[in-house]
Tab-separated table of C-alpha atoms (C1' of nucleotides) in Angstrom:
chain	number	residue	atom	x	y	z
A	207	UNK	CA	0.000	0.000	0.000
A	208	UNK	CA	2.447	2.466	1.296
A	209	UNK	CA	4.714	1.434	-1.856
A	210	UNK	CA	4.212	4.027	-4.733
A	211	UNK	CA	4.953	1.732	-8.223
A	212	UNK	CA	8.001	3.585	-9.921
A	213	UNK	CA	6.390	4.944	-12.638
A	214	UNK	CA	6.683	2.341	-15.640
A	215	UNK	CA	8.228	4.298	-18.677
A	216	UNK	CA	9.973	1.005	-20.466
A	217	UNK	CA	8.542	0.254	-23.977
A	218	UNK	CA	9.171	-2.436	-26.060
A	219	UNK	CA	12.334	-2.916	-27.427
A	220	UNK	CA	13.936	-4.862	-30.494
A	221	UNK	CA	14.963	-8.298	-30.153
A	222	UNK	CA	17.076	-10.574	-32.178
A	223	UNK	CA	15.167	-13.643	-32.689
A	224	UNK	CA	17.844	-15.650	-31.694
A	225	UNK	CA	18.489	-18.110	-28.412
A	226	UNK	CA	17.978	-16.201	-25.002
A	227	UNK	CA	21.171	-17.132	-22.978
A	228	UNK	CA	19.534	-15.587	-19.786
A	229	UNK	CA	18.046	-18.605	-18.113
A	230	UNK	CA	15.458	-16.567	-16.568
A	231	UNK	CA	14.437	-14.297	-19.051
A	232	UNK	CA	14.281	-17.158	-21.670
A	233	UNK	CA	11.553	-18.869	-19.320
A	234	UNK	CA	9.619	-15.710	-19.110
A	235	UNK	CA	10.212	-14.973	-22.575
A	236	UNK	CA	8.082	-18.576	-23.190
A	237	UNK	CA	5.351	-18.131	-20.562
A	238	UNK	CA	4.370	-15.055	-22.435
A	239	UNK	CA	4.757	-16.266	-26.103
A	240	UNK	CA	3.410	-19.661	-25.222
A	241	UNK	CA	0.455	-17.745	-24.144
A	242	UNK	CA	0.519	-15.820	-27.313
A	243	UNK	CA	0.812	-18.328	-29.562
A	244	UNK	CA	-2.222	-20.330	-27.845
A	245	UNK	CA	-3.969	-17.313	-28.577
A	246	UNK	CA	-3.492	-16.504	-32.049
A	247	UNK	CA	-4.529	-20.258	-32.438
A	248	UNK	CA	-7.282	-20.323	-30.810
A	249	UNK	CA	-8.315	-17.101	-33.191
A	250	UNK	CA	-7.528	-18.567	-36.340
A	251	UNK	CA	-9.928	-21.243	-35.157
A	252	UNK	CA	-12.793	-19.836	-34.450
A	253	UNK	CA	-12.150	-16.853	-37.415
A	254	UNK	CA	-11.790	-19.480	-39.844
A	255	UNK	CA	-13.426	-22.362	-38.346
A	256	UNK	CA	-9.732	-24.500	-38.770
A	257	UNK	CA	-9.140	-27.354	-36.709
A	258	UNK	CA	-5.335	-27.653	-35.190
A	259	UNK	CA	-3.617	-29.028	-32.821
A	260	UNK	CA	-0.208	-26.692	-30.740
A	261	UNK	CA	1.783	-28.753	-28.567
A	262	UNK	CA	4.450	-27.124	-26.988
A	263	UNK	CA	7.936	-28.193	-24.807
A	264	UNK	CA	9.010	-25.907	-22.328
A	265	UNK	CA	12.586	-25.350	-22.158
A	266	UNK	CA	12.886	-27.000	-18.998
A	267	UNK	CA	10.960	-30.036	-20.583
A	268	UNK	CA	7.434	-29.557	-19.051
A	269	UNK	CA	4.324	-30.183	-21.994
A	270	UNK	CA	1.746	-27.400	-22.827
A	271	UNK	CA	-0.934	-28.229	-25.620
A	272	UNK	CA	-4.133	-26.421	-26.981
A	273	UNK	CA	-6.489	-27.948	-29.744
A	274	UNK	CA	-9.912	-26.963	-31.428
A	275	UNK	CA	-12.016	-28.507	-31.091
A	276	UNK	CA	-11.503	-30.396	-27.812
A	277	UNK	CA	-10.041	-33.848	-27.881
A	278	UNK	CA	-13.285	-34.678	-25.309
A	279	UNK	CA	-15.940	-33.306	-27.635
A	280	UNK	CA	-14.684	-35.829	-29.899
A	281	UNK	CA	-14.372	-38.649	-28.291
A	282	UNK	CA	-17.718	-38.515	-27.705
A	283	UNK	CA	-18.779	-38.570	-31.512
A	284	UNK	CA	-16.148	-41.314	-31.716
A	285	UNK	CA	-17.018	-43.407	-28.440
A	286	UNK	CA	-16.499	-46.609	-30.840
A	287	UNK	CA	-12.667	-45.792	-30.908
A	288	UNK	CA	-9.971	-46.916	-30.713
A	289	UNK	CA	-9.500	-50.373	-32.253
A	290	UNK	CA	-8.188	-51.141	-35.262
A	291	UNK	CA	-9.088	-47.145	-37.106
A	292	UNK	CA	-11.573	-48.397	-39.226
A	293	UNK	CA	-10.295	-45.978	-42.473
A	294	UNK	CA	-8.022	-43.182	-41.544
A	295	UNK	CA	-7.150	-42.586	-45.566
A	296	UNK	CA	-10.825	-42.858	-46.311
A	297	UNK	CA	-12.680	-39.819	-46.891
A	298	UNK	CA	-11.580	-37.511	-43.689
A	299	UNK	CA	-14.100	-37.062	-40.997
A	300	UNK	CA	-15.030	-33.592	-40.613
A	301	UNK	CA	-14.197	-33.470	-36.666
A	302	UNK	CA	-11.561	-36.325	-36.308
A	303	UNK	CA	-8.941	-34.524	-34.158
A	304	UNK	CA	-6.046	-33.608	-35.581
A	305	UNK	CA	-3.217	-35.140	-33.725
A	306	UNK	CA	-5.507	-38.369	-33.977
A	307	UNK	CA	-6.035	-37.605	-37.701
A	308	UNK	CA	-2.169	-36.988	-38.317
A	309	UNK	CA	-1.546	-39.980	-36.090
A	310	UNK	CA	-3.948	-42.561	-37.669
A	311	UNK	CA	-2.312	-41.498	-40.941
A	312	UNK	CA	1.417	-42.215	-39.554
A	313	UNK	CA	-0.038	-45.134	-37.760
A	314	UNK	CA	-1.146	-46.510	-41.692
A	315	UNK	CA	1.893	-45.334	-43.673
A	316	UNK	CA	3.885	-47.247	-41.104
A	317	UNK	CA	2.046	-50.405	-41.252
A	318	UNK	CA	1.900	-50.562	-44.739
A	319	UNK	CA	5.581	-49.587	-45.030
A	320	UNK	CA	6.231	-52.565	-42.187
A	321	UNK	CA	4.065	-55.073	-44.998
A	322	UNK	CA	5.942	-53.921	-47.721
A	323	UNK	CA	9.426	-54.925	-45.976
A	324	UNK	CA	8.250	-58.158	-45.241
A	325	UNK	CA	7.154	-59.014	-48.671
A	326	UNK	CA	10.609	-57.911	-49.615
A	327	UNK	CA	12.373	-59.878	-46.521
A	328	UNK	CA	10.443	-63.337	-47.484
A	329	UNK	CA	11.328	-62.746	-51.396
A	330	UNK	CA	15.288	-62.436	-50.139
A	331	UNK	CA	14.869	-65.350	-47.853
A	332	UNK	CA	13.827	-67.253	-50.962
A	333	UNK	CA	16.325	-66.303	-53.048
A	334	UNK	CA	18.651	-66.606	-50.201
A	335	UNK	CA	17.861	-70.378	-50.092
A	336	UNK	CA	19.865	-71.266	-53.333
A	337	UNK	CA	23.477	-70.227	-52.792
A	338	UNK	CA	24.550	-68.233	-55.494
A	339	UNK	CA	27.806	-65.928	-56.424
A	340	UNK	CA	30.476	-66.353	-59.089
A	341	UNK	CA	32.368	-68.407	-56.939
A	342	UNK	CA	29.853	-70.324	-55.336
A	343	UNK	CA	27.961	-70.948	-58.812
A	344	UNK	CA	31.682	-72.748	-59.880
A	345	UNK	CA	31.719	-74.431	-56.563
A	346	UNK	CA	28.151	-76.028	-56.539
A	347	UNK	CA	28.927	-77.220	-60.356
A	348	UNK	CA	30.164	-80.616	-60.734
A	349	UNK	CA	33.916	-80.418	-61.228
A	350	UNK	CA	32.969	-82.927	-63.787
A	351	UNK	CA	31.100	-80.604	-65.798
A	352	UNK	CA	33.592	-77.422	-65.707
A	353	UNK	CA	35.400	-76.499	-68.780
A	354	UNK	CA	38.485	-74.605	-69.287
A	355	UNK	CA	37.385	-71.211	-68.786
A	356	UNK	CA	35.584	-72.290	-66.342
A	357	UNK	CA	38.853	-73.829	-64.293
A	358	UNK	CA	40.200	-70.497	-64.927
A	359	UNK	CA	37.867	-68.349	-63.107
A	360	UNK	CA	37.811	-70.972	-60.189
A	361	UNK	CA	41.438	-70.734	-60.330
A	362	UNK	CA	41.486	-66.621	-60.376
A	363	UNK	CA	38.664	-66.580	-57.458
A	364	UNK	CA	40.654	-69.324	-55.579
A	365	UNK	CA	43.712	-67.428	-55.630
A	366	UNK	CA	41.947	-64.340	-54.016
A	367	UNK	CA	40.458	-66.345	-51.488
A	368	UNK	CA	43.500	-67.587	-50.697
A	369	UNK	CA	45.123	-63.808	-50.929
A	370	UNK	CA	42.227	-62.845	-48.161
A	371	UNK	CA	42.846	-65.744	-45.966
A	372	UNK	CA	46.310	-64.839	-45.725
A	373	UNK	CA	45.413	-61.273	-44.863
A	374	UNK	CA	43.164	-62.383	-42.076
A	375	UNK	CA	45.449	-64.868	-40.599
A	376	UNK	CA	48.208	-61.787	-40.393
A	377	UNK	CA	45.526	-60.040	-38.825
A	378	UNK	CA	44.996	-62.750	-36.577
A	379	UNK	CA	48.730	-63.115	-35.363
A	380	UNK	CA	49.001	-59.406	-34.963
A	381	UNK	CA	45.861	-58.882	-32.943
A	382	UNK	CA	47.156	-61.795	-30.682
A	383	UNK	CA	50.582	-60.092	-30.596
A	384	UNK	CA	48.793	-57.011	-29.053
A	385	UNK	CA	46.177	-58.522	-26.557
A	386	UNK	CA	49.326	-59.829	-25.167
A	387	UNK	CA	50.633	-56.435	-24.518
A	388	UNK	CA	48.072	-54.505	-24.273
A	389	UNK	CA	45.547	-53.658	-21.063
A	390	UNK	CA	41.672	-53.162	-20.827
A	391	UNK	CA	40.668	-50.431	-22.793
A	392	UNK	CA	37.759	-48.102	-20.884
A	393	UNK	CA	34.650	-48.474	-22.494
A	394	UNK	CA	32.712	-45.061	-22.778
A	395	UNK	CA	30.029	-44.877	-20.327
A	396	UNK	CA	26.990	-43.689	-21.341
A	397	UNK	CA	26.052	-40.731	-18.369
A	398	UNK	CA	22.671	-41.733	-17.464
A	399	UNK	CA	21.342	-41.441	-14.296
A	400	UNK	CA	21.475	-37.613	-14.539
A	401	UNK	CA	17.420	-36.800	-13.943
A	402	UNK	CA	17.717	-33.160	-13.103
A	403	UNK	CA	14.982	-31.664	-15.685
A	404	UNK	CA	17.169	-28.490	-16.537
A	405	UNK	CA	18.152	-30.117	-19.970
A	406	UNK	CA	16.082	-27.575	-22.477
A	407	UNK	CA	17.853	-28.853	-25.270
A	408	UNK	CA	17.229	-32.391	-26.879
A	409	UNK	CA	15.204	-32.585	-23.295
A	410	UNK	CA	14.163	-36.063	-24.150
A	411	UNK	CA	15.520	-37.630	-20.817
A	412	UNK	CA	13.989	-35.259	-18.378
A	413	UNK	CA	10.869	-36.922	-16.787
A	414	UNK	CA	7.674	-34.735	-17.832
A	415	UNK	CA	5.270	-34.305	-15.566
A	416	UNK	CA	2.744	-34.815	-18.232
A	417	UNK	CA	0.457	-32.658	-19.770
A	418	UNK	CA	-3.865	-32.193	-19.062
A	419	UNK	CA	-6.124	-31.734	-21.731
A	420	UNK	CA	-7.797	-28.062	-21.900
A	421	UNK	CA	-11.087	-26.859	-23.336
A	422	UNK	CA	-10.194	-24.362	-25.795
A	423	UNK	CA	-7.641	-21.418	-24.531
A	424	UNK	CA	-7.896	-22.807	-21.146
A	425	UNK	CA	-4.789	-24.187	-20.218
A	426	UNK	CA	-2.616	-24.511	-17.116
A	427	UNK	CA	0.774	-27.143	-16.251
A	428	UNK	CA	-0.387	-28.813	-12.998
B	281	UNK	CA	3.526	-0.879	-65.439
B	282	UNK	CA	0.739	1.922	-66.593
B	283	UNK	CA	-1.791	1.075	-64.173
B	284	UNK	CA	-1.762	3.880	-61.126
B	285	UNK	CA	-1.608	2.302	-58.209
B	286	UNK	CA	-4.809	3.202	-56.232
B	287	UNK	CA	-3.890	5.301	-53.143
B	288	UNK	CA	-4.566	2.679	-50.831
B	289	UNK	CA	-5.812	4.442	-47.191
B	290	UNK	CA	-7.388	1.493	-45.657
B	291	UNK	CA	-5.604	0.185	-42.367
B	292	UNK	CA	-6.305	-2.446	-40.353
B	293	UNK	CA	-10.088	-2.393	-38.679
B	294	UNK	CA	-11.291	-4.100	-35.624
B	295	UNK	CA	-12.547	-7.400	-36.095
B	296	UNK	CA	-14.345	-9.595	-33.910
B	297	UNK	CA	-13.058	-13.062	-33.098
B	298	UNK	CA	-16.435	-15.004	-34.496
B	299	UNK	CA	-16.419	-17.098	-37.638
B	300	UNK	CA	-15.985	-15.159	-40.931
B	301	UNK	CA	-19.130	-15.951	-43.362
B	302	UNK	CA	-17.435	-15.002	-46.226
B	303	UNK	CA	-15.860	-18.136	-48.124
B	304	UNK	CA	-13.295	-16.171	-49.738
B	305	UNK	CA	-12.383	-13.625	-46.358
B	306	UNK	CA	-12.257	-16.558	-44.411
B	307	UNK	CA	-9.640	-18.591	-46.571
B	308	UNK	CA	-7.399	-15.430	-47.002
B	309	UNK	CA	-7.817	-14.873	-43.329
B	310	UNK	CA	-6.600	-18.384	-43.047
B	311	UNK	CA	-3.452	-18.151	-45.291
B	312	UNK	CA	-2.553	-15.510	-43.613
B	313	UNK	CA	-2.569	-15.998	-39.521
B	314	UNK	CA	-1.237	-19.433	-40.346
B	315	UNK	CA	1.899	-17.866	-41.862
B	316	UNK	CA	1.407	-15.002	-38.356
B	317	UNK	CA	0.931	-18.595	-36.289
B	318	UNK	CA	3.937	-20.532	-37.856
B	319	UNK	CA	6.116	-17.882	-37.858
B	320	UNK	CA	5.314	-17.135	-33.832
B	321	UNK	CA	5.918	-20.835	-33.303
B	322	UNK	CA	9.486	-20.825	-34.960
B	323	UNK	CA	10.027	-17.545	-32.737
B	324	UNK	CA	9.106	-19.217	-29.651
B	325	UNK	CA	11.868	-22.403	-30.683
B	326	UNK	CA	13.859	-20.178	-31.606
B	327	UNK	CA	14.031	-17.679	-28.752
B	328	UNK	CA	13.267	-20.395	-26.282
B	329	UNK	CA	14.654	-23.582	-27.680
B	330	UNK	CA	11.675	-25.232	-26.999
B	331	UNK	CA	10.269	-28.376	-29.207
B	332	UNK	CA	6.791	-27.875	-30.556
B	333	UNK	CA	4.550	-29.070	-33.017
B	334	UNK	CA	1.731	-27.717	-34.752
B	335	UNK	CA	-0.940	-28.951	-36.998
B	336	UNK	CA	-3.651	-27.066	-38.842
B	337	UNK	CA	-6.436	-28.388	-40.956
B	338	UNK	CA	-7.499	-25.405	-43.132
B	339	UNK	CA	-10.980	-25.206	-43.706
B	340	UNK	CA	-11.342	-26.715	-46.958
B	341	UNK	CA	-9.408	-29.498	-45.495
B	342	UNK	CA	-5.659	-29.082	-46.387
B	343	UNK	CA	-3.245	-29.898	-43.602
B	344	UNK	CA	-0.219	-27.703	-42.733
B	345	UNK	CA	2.204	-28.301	-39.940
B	346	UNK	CA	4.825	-26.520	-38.198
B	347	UNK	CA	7.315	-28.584	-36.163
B	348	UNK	CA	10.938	-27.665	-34.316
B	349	UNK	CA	13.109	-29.934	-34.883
B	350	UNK	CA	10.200	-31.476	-36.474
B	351	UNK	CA	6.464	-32.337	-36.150
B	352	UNK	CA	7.284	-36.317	-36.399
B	353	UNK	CA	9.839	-36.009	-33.412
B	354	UNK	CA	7.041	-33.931	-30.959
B	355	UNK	CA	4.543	-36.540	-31.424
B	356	UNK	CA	6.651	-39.489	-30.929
B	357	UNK	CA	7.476	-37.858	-27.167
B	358	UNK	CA	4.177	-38.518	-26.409
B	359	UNK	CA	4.703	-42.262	-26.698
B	360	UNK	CA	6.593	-42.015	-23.440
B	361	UNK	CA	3.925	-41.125	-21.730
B	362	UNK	CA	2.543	-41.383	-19.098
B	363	UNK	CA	5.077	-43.093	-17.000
B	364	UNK	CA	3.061	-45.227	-14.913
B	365	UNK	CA	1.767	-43.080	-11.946
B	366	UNK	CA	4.092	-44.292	-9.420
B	367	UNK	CA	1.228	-44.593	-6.578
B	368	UNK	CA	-2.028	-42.756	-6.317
B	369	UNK	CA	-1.253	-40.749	-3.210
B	370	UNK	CA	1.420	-38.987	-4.955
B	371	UNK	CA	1.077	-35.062	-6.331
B	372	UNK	CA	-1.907	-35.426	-9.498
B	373	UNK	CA	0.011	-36.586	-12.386
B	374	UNK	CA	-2.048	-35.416	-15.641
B	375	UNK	CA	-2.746	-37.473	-17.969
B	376	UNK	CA	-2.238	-37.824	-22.113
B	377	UNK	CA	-5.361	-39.218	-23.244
B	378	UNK	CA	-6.193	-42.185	-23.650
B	379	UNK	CA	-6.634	-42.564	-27.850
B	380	UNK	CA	-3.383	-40.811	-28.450
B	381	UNK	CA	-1.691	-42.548	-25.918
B	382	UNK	CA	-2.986	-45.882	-27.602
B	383	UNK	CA	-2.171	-44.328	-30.875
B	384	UNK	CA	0.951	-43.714	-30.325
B	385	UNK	CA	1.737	-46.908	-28.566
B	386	UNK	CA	0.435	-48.607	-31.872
B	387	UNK	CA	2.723	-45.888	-33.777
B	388	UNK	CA	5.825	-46.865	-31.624
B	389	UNK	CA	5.758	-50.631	-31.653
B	390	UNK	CA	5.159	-50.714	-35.679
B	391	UNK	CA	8.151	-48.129	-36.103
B	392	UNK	CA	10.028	-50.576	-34.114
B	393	UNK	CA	8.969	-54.023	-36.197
B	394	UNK	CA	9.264	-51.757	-39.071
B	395	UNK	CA	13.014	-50.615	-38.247
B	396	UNK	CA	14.010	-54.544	-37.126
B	397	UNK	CA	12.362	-55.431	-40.693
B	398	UNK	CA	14.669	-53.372	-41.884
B	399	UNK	CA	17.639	-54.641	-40.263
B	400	UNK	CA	16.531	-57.608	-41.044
B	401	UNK	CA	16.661	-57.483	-44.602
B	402	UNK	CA	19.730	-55.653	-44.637
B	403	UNK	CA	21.149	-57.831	-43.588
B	404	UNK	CA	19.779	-60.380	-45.562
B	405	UNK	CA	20.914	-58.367	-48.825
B	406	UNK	CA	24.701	-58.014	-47.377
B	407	UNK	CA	24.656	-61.906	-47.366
B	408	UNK	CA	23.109	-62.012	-50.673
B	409	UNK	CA	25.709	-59.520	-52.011
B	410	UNK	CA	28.319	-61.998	-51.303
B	411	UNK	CA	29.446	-65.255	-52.903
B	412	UNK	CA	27.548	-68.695	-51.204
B	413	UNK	CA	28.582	-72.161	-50.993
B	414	UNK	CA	30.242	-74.381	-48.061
B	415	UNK	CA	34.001	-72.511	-48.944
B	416	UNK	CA	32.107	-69.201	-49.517
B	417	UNK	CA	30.632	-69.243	-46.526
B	418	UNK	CA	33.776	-69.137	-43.987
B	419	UNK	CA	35.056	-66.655	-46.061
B	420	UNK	CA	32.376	-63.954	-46.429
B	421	UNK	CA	30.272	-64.056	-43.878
B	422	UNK	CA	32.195	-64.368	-41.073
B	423	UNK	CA	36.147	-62.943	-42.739
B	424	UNK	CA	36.550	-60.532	-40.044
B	425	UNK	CA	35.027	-63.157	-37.060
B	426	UNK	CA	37.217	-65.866	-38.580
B	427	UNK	CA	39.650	-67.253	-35.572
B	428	UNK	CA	42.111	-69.869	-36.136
B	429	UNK	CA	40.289	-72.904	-36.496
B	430	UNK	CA	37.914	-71.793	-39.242
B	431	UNK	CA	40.990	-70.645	-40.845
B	432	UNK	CA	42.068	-74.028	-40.704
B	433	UNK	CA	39.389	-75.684	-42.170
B	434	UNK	CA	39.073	-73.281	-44.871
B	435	UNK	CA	42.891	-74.181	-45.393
B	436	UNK	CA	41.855	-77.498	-45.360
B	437	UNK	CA	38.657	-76.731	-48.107
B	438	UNK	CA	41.033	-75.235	-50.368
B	439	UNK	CA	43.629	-77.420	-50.574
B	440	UNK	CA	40.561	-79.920	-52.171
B	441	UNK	CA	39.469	-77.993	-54.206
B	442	UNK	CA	42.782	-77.308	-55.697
B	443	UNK	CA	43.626	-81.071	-56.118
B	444	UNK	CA	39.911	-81.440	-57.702
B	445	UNK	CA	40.853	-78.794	-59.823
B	446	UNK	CA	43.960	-79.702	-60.862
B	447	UNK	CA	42.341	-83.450	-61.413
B	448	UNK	CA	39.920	-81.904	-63.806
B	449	UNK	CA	42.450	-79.662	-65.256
B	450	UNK	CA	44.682	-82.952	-66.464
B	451	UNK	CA	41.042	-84.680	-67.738
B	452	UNK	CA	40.713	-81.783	-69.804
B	453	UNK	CA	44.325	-81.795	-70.977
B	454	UNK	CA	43.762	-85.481	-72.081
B	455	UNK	CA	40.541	-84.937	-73.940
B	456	UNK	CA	41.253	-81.821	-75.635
B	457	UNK	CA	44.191	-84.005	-77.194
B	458	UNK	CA	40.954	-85.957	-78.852
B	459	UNK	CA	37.934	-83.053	-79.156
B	460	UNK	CA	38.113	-79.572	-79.424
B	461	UNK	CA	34.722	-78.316	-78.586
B	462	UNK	CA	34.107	-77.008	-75.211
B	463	UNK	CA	30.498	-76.791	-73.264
B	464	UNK	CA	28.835	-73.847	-71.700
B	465	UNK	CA	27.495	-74.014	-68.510
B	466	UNK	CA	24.996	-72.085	-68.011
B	467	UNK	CA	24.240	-69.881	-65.218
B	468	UNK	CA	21.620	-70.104	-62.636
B	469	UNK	CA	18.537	-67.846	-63.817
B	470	UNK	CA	17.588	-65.869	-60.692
B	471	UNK	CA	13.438	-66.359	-60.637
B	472	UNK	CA	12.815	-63.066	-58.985
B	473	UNK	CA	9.203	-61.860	-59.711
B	474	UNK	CA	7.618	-64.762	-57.105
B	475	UNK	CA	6.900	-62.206	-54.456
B	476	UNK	CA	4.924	-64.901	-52.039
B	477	UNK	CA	2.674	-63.221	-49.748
B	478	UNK	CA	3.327	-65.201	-47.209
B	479	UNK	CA	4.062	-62.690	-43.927
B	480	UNK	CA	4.607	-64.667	-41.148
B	481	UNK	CA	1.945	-62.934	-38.878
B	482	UNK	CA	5.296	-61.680	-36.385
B	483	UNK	CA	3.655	-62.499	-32.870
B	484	UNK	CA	3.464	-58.809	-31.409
B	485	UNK	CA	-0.052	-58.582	-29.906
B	486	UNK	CA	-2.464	-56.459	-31.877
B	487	UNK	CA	-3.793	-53.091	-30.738
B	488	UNK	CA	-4.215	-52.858	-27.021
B	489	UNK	CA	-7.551	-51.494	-27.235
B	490	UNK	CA	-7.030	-51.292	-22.914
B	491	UNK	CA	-6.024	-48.986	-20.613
B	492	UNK	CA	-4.204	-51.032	-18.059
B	493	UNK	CA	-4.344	-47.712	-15.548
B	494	UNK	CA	-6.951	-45.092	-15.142
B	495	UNK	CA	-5.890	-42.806	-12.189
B	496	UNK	CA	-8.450	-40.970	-10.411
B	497	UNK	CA	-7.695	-37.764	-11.688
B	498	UNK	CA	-8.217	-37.519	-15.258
B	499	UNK	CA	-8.211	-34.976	-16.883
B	500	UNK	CA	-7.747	-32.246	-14.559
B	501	UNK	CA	-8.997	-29.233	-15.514
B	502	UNK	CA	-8.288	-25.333	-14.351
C	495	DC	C1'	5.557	-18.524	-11.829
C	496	DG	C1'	1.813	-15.433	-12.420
C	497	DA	C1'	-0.700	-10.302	-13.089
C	498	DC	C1'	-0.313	-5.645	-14.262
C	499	DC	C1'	1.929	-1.560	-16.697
C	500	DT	C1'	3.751	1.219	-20.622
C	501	DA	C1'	5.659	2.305	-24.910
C	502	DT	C1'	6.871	0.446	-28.850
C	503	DA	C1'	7.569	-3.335	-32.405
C	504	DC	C1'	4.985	-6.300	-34.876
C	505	DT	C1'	0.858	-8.218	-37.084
C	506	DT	C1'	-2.694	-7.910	-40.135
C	507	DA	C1'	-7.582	-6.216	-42.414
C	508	DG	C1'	-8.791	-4.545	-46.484
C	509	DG	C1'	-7.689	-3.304	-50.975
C	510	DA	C1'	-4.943	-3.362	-55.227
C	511	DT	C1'	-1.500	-5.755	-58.346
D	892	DA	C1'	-2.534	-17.674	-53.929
D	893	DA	C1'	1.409	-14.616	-53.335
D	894	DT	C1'	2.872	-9.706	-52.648
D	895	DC	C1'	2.780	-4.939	-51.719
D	896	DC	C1'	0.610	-1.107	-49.269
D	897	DT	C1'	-1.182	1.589	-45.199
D	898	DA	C1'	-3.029	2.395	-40.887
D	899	DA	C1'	-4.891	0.517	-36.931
D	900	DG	C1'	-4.982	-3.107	-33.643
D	901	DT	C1'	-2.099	-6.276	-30.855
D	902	DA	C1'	1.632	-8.535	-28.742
D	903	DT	C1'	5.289	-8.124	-25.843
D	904	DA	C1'	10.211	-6.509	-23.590
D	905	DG	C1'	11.326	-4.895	-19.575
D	906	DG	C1'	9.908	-3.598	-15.222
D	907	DT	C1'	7.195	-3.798	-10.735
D	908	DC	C1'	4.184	-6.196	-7.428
DNA sequence: CGACCTATACTTAGGAT
DNA sequence: AATCCTAAGTATAGGTC
């Protein structure tokens, strides 16, 4: 009460769009835009009647999201979900959410991508049954059957086989040589165990306290 | 070039936040607060470092997405989540819904049977980019794992084949004293085209359509 | 972390190209 | 639909509480 505020005569002043270092102002700094940006969303959906989806990472890690329409408000059109999405690329539904929508979508592309390997993986495995290779061809041939040129290219592949074993028996001797001599090397260790949620960067690790789902342009970190 | 520009004098005029009637209004509205909202979003990453996402559905349909370092990479950190509440009495832990959680379950585990596909048949090709056959085999597959005892046998393999092959090589000599025509041998056709559908069902359990928790507090609201 | 304040930087409606 | 324009409406940096 007794305090008089010092009369506020700072404006707003230019800023680089470029990383706060300032731990402190950089959190402020995203409290307000956050706040910002959840409202410009929620304009552009109701002005233009656009359905989206903002999920946001603090720096510190926590989870802020805002959608249009809300994901409840759809799950009661769609109280039949989930389960196998009945037809995600099939004609859109008008209020599907959108990180469902974009997720049902992934959720497809993946699956058929995961067919389309298989397919490919049991065509290799059949070919894979039947040795095959320029030497191997020569090798699963009767001897009986091989002509000269034939011999030849045996001969020419035999001699680089032989050139490799000898390379790898060298290697051998001199890799023995050196675990004679040599002592444990250190493997790298990986630093986990560090839980502190001050990582704004990657941020992955962290452990996020989760997120709530909001009614449109209602939103709050509990 | 000759047209005048119009002296243009109209600024910006209030506008209510309420859906715009207009088809056309509305879709230029669109185009251009989801530039305003996708350029606030790469302000907030950028100023901030912080990881969002953001999806829009225009209202004729069209998505559009905004993601730092990308949209894929925002979604897939709500796979992790929620860490199992650790016990009821503990602070309110909020709470990802339930269909994107089992969405993005469902996303993760077919990304991972997708990437060991993948492996898979990488591996499968690196094996079928080498030479086969019982000699073959010590060689190529396992050159660099070869210790001294598979060097051995393949010694042993090779030193064979060379007296088979120097065998044949004299049987030749003697009939080419008698005939001079030589045979071809011809090559193993590869029958690619038999793409057998034939997918192994892999035994990873189908959708979870269950929600093996439901704390208490769902969706907590401010 | 918020909320509030002020002056300014930025966004954008409406129109034209 | 993209771009430019202008003027008016907003968002927000920096500060205080």
């Amino acid at each position: 009460m007794s305090g008089a505020r010092k009369k506020t005569s700072n404006g707003r002043r230019k800023t680089e769009i470029k990383r706060i270092e300032k731990e402190q102002a950089r959190q402020v700094c995203f409290s307000k835009r956050r706040a910002g940006l959840f409202k410009k969303a929620n304009e552009l959906s109701l002005l233009c009647g656009a359905q989206l989806a903002v999920v946001v990472f603090s720096p510190s890690g926590k989870p802020f999201s805002y959608g249009h329409p809300s994901v409840d408000s759809i799950l009661d059109r769609f109280s039949c979900w989930p389960s196998p999405p009945p037809s995600c690329l099939l004609p859109p539904h008008p209020f599907v959410h959108p990180v469902i929508h974009a997720l049902c979508r992934q959720k497809s592309e993946l699956r058929e991508q995961l067919e389309a390997e298989r397919r490919r993986k049991v065509a290799l495995e059949e070919v894979l049954r039947r040795p095959r290779g320029p030497v191997a061809d020569l090798l699963n041939e009767d001897l009986e059957e091989l002509g000269l040129p034939e011999l030849d290219k045996l001969r020419t592949a035999l001699v680089q086989i032989r050139a490799e074993a000898v390379s790898r028996a060298e290697q051998l001797a001199m890799k023995t040589l050196q675990a004679m001599s040599t002592s444990v090397v250190p493997r790298i260790s990986s630093n986990a165990g560090a839980l502190v949620a001050a990582a704004p960067a990657a941020g992955s690790a962290g452990a996020p306290t989760g997120f709530a789902y909001m009614p449109p342009y209602v939103y709050r970190l509990v």
